[in-house]
Coordinates of C-alpha atoms in Angstrom, one line a residue:
Chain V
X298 CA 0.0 0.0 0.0
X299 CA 1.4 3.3 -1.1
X300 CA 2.6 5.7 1.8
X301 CA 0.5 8.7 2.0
X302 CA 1.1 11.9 4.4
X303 CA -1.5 13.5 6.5
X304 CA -2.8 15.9 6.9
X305 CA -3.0 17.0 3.2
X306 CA -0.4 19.1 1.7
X307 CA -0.9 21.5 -1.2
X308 CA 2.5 19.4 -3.3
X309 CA 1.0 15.9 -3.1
X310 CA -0.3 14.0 -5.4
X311 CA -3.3 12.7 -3.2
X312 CA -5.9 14.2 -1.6
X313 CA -9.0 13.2 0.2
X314 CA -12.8 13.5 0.3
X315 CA -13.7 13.7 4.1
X316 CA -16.9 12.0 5.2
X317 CA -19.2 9.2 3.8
X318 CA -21.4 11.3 1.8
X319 CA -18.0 12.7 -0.3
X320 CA -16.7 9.3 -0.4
X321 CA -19.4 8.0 -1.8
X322 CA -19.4 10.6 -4.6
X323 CA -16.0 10.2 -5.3
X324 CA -16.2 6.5 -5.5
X325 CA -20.0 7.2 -8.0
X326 CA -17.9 9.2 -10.0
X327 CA -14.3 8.3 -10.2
X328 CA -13.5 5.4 -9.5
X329 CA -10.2 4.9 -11.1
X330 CA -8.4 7.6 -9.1
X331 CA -9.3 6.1 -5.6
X332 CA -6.6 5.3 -4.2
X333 CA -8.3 3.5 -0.7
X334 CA -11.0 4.5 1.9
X335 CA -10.0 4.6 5.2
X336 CA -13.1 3.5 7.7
X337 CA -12.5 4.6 11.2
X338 CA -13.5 1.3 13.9
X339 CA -16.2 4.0 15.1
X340 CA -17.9 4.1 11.9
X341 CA -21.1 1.9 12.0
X342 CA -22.9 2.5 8.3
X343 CA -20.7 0.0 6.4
X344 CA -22.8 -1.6 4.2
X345 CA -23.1 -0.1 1.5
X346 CA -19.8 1.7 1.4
X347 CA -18.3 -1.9 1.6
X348 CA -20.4 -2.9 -1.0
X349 CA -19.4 -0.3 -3.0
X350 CA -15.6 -0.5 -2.9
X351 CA -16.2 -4.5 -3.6
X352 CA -17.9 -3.6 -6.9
X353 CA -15.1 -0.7 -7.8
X354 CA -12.3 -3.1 -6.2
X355 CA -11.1 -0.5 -4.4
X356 CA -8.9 -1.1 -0.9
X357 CA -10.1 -0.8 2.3
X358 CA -8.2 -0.1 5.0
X359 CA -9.1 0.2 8.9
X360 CA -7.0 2.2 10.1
X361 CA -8.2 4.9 13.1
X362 CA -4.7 6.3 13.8
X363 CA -5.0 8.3 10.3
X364 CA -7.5 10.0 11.6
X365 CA -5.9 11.4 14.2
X366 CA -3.2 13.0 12.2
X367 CA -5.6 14.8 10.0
X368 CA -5.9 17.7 11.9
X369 CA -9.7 18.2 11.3
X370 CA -12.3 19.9 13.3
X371 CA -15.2 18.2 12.7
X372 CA -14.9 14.3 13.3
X373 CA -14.9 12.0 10.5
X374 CA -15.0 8.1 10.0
X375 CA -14.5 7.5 6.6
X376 CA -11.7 9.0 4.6
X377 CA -11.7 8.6 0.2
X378 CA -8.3 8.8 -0.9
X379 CA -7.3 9.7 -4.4
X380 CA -5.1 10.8 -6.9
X381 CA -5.1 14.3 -8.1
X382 CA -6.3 14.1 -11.8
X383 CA -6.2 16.7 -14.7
X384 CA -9.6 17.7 -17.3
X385 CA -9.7 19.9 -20.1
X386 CA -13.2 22.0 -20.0
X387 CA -15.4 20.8 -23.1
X388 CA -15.5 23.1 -25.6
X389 CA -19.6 22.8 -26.7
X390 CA -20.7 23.6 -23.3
X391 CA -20.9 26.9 -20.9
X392 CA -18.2 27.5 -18.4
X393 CA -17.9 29.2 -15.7
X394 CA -14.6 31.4 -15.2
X395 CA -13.8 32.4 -11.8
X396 CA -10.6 34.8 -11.5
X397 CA -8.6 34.0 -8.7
X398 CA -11.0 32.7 -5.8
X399 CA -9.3 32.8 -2.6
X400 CA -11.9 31.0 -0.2
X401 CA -11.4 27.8 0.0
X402 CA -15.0 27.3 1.8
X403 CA -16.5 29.9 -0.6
X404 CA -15.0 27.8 -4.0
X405 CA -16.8 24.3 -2.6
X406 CA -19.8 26.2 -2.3
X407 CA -19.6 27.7 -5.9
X408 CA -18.8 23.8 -7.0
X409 CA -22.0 22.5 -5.7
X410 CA -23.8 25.4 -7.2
X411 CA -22.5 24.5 -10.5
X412 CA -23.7 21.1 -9.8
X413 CA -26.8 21.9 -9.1
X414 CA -27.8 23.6 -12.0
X415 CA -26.0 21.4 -14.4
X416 CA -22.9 23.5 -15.4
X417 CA -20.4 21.1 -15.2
X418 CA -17.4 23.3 -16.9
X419 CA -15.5 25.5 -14.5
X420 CA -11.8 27.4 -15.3
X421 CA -10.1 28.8 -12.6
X422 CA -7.7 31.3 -13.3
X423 CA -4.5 31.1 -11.1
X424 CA -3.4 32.2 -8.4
X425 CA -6.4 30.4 -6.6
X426 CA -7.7 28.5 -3.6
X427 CA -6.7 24.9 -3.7
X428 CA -9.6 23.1 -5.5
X429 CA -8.0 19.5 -3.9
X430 CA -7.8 20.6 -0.1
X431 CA -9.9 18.6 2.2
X432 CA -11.7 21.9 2.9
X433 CA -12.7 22.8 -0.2
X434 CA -14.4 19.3 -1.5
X435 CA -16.1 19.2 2.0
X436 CA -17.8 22.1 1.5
X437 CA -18.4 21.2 -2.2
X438 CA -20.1 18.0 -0.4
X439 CA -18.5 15.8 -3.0
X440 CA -19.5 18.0 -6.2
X441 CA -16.0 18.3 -7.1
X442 CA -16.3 15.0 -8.3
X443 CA -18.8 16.0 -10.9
X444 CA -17.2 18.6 -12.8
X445 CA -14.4 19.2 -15.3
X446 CA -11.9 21.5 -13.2
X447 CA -9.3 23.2 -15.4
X448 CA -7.0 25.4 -13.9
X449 CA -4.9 28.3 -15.9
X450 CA -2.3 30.5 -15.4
X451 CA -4.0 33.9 -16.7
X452 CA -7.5 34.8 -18.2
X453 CA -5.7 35.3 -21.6
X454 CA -4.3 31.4 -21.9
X455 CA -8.0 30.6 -21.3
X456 CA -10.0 33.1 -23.3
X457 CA -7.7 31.7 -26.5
X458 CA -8.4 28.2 -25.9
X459 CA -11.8 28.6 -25.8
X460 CA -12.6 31.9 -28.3
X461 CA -15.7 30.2 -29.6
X462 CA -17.4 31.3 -26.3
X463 CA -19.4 34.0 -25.2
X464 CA -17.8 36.2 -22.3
X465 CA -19.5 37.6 -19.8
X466 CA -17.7 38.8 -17.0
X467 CA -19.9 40.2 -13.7
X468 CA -19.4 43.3 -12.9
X469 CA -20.4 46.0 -10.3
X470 CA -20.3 48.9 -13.0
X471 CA -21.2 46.2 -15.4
X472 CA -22.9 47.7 -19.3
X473 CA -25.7 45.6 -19.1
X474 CA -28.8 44.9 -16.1
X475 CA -28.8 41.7 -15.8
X476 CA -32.8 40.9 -15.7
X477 CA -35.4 37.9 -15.8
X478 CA -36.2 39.2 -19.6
X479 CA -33.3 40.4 -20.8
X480 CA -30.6 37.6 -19.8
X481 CA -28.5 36.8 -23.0
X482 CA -28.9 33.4 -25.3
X483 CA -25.9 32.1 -26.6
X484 CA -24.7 28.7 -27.4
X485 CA -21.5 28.3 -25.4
X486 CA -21.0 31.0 -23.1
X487 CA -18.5 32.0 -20.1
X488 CA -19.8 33.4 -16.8
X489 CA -16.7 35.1 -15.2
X490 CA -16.8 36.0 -11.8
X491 CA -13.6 37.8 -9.8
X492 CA -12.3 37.6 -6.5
X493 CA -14.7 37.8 -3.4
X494 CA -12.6 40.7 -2.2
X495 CA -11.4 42.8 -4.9
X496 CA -14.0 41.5 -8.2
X497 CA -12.4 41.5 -11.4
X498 CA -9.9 44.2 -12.8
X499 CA -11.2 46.8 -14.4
X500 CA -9.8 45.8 -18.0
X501 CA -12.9 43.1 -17.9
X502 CA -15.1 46.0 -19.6
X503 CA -13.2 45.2 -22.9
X504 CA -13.6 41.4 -22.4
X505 CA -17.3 40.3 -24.1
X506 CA -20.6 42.0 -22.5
X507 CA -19.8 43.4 -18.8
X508 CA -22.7 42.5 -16.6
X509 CA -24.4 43.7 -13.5
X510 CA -26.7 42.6 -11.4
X511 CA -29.4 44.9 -9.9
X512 CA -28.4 45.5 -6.6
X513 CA -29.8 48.2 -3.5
X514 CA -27.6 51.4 -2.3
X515 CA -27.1 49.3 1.3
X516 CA -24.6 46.9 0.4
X517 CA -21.3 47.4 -1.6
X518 CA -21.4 44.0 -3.0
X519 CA -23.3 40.5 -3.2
X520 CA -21.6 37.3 -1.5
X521 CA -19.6 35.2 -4.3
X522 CA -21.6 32.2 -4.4
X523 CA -24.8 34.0 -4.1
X524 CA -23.9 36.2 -7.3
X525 CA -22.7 32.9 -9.0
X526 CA -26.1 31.2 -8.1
X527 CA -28.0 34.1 -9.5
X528 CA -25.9 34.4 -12.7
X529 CA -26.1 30.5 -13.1
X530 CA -29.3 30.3 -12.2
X531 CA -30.3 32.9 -15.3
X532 CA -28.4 31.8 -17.7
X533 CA -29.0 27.9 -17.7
X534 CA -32.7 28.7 -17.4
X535 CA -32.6 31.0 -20.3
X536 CA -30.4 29.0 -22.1
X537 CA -31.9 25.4 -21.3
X538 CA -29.2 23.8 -19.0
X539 CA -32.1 23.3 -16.4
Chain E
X156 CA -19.6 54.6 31.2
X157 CA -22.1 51.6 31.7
X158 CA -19.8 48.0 32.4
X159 CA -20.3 46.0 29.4
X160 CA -19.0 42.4 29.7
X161 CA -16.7 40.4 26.8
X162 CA -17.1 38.5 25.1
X163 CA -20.2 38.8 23.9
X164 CA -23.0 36.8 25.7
X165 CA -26.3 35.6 24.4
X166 CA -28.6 37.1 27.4
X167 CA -26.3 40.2 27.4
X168 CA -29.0 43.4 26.7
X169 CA -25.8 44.4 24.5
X170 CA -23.6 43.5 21.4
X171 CA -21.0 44.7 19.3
X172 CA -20.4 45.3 15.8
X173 CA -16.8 44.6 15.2
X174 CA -14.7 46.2 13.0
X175 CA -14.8 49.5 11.0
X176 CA -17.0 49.1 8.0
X177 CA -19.9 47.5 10.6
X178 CA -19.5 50.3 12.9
X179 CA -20.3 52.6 10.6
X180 CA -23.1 50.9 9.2
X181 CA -24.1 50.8 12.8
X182 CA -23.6 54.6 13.6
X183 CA -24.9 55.7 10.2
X184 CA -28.0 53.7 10.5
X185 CA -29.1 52.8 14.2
X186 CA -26.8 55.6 16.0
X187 CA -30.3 56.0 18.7
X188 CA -29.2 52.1 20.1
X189 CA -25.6 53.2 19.9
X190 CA -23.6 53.1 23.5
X191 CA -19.9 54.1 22.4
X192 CA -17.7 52.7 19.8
X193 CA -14.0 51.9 21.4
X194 CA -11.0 52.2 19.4
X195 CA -7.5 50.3 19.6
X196 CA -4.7 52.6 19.4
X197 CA -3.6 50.7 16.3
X198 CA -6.3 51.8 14.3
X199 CA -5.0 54.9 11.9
X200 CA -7.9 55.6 9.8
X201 CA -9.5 57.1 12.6
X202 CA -11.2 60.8 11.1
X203 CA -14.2 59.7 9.8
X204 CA -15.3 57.4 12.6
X205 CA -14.4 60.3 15.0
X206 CA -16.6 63.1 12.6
X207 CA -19.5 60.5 13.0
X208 CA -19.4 59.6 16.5
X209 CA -19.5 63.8 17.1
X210 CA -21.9 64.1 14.9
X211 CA -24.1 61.8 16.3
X212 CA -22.8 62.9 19.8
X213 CA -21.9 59.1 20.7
X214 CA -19.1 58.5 23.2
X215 CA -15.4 57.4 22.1
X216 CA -13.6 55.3 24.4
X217 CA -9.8 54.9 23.6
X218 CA -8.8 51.5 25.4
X219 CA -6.7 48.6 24.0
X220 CA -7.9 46.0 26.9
X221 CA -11.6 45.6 25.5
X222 CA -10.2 43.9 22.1
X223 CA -7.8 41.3 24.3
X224 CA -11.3 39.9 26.0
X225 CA -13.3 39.4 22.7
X226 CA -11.9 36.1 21.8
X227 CA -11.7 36.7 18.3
X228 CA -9.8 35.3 15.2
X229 CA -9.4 38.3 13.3
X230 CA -7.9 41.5 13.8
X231 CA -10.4 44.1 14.8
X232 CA -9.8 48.1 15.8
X233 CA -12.9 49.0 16.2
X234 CA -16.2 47.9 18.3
X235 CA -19.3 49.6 18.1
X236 CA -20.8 48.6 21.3
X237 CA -24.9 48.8 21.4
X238 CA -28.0 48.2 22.9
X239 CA -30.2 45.1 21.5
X240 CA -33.4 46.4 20.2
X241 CA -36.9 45.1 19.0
X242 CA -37.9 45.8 15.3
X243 CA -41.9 44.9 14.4
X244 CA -42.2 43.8 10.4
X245 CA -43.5 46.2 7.8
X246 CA -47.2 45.0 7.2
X247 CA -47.3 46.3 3.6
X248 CA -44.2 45.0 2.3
X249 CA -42.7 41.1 1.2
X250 CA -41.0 39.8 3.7
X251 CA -38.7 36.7 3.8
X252 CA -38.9 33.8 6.9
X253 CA -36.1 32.1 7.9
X254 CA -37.0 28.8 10.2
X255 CA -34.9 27.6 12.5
X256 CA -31.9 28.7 11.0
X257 CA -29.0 27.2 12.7
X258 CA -25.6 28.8 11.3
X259 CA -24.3 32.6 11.8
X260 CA -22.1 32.5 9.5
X261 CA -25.3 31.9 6.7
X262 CA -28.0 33.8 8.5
X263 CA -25.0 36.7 8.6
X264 CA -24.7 35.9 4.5
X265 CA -28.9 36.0 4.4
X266 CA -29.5 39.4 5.8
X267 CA -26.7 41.1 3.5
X268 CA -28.3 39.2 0.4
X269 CA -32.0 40.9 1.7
X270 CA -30.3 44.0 1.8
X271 CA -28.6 44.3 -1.5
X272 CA -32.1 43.4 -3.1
X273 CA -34.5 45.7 -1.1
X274 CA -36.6 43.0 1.2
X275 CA -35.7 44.7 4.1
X276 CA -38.4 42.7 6.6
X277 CA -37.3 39.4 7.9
X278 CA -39.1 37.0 10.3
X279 CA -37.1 34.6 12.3
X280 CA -38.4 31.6 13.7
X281 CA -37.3 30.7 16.6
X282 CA -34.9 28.1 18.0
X283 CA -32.5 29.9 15.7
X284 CA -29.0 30.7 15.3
X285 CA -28.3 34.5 17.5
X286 CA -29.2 37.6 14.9
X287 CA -27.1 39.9 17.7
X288 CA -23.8 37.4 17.8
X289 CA -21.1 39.3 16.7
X290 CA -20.3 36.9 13.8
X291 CA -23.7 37.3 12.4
X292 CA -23.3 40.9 12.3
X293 CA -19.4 40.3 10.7
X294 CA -20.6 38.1 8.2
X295 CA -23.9 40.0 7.4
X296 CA -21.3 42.9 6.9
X297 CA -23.3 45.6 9.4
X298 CA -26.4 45.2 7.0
X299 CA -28.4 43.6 10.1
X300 CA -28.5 47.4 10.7
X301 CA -30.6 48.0 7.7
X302 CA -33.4 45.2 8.2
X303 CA -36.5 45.2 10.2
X304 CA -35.7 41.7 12.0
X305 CA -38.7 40.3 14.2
X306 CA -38.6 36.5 16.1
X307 CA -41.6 34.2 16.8
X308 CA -41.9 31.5 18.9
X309 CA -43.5 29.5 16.0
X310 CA -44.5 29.9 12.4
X311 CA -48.2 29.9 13.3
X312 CA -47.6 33.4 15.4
X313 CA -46.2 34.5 12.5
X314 CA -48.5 33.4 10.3
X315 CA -51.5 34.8 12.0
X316 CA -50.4 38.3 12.6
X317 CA -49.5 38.5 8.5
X318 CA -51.9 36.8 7.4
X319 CA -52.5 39.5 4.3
X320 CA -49.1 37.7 2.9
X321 CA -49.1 35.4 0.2
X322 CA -47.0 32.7 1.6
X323 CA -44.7 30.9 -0.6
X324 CA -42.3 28.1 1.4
X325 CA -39.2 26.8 -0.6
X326 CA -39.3 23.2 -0.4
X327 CA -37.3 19.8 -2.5
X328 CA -40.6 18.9 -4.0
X329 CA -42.5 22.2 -3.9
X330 CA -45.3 22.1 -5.9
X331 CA -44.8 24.8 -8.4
X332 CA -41.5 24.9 -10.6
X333 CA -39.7 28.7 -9.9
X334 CA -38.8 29.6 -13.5
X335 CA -38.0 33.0 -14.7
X336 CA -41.4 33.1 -17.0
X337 CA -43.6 31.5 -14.2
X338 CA -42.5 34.0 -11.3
X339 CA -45.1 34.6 -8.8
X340 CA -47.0 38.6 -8.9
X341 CA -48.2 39.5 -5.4
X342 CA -48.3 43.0 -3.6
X343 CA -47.2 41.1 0.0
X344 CA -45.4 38.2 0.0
X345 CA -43.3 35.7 2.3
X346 CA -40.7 33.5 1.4
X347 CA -40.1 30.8 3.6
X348 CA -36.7 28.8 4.1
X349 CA -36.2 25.5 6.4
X350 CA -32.9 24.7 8.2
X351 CA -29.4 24.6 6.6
X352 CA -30.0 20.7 6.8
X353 CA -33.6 19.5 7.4
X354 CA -35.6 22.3 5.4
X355 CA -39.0 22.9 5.9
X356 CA -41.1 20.4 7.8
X357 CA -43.4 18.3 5.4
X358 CA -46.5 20.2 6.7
X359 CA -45.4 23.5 4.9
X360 CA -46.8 22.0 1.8
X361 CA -50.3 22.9 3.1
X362 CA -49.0 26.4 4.0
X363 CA -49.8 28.8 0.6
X364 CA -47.9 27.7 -2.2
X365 CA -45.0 25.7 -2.0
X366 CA -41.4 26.3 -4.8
X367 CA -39.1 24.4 -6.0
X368 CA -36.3 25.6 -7.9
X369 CA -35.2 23.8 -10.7
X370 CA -31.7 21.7 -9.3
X371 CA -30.0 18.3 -11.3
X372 CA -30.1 15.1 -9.6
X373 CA -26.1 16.2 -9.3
X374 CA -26.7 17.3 -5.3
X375 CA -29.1 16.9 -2.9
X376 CA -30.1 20.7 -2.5
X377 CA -29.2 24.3 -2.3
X378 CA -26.9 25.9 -0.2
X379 CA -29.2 28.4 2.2
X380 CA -28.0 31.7 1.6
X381 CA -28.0 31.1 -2.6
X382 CA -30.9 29.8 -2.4
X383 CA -32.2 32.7 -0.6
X384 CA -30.1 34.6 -3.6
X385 CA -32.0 33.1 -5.9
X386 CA -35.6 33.4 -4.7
X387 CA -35.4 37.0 -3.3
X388 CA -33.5 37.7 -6.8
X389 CA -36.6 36.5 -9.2
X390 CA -39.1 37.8 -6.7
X391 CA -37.9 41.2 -6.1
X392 CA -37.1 41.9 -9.8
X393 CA -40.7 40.0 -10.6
X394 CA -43.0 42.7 -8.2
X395 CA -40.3 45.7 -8.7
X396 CA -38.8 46.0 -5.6
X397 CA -35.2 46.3 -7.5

């Protein structure tokens, strides 16, 4: 059995889904990157876990003292260990482009939100949270697992991969009001959100059709995930993802 | 100078906003419930705080001690220290209802998502996470300031004191698909939320009519505060409150 370090560092090559629920998505949706679960003695809802690493013939090991060296707050019994893996975004669907997200607990959240409304495309543009920390696909609850995750090392590298698409990067001084009739159509298009403190540079004007969503005097901006929601939400409704 | 204990406790007549940006939501919005604002000799950006305190003629205690009994994680200067107050719900104007909300951290998220779209009357049911905790007021970035925030002992003394109010719960299997076409029109409404993890109890089905947003088979549900986003987003823009 290959020797693997906890707690998670940022250089390995592994990294973990926490919890049975994650586990369980990682094992639904990626089988041949598990590298072993991990069930704690305390853990009593084996079944079907057990069942499923039989059909995947995935190791098990029990092991509790790697639990205790994963630094965690909450407590967990079942640990999903895998291999990092790479995707390229498909080119014939929508994306969504976040610039340099620094949250790991706000990025999960954005992952399940693309999830759940079936946008399954998302480029992040470096530097960036870590989308393989513990923290992050906990609070993704798994979703990770579902998506294409490409990660690039400026807006530019991936805006000429993917020219084809339609960019819209959200905006607070963005050219066009974002409403329930006037949301855009476009075949393949690219929602492009900025960091939660700072929002995108200014130079974003020039990059496709600015956006903004109608917004009241009393706040200064909307939450990340709640803006990506919103925007998602729109767009795959007008556009027939959901 | 009234003695005011730290940290913060729940049965405490006061709480703090911490941190500049809160306090001066704080002073520039309920300065009547203000009882100082302390400052940390640190803190440089000090003029406009000072104009505003004078201004509103509230006291300015200089005193480094307070912020070593707080117990906090982050770095704060500056406390606006005030009294808890009662706020009764606009009658005449949509309001959303939070039950049993058990996180801070979202219900802070929630009330700076109300306020960046107008709804600025929200119902808490109570057990419920503490509107006047510190971190609800740091996450809801001072915009608990703005709202009208009322609790009930139950949903049915809620219910019966608004009973003008269209009621509209969000549930998994609501009855009526939320699309941007299909957006209910009403002059009052309420949008109800369950729990982070249990949502609404099965009975809300009877209560009005019951949404569900459109969501994949990808996850299980929503994340509270989008889905918040999402709902005050297509009802405010659907009945022209933004």
């Amino acid at each position: 059995m290959k020797e693997i370090v906890y707690p998670y560092k940022k250089d390995s090559p592994y990294s973990y889904a926490a919890g049975a629920y994650a586990t369980i998505e990682l094992l639904a949706t990626r089988p041949e990157h598990v590298e072993r679960v991990v069930i704690h003695s305390a853990y009593r809802d084996t079944e079907r876990l057990l069942q499923l690493c039989d059909e995947k013939s995935i190791t098990v090991q029990h092991d509790d003292r790697v639990f205790k060296r994963i630094n965690q707050k909450e407590n967990t019994y079942v640990l999903g260990i895998f291999s990092k893996y790479f995707c390229k975004l498909a080119i014939d669907a929508p994306h969504v482009v976040l610039v340099n997200p620094s949250d790991m607990g706000n990025l999960g959240t954005v992952l399940r939100v693309l999830a759940g409304f079936n946008i399954t495309n998302l480029a992040i543009i470096t530097p960036a949270a870590d989308i393989w920390h513990p923290k992050t696909i906990r609070a993704s609850m798994g979703a990770l697992f579902r998506l294409k995750v490409e990660q690039f090392a400026s807006f530019k590298a991936y805006h000429e991969r993917y020219s084809l698409h339609k960019m819209y990067p959200f905006m607070l001084n963005g050219e066009k009001l974002l409403t329930l009739e006037s949301c855009p159509r476009a075949e393949r298009y690219s929602l492009i959100f900025g960091n939660e403190a700072a929002g995108l540079p200014e130079w974003f004007r020039h990059v496709g059709t600015s956006i903004r969503l109608p917004q009241s005097e009393m706040v200064d901006s909307l939450n990340l995930s709640v803006a990506v929601g919103i925007g998602v939400f729109l767009f795959a409704s007008a556009n027939g993802q959901i």
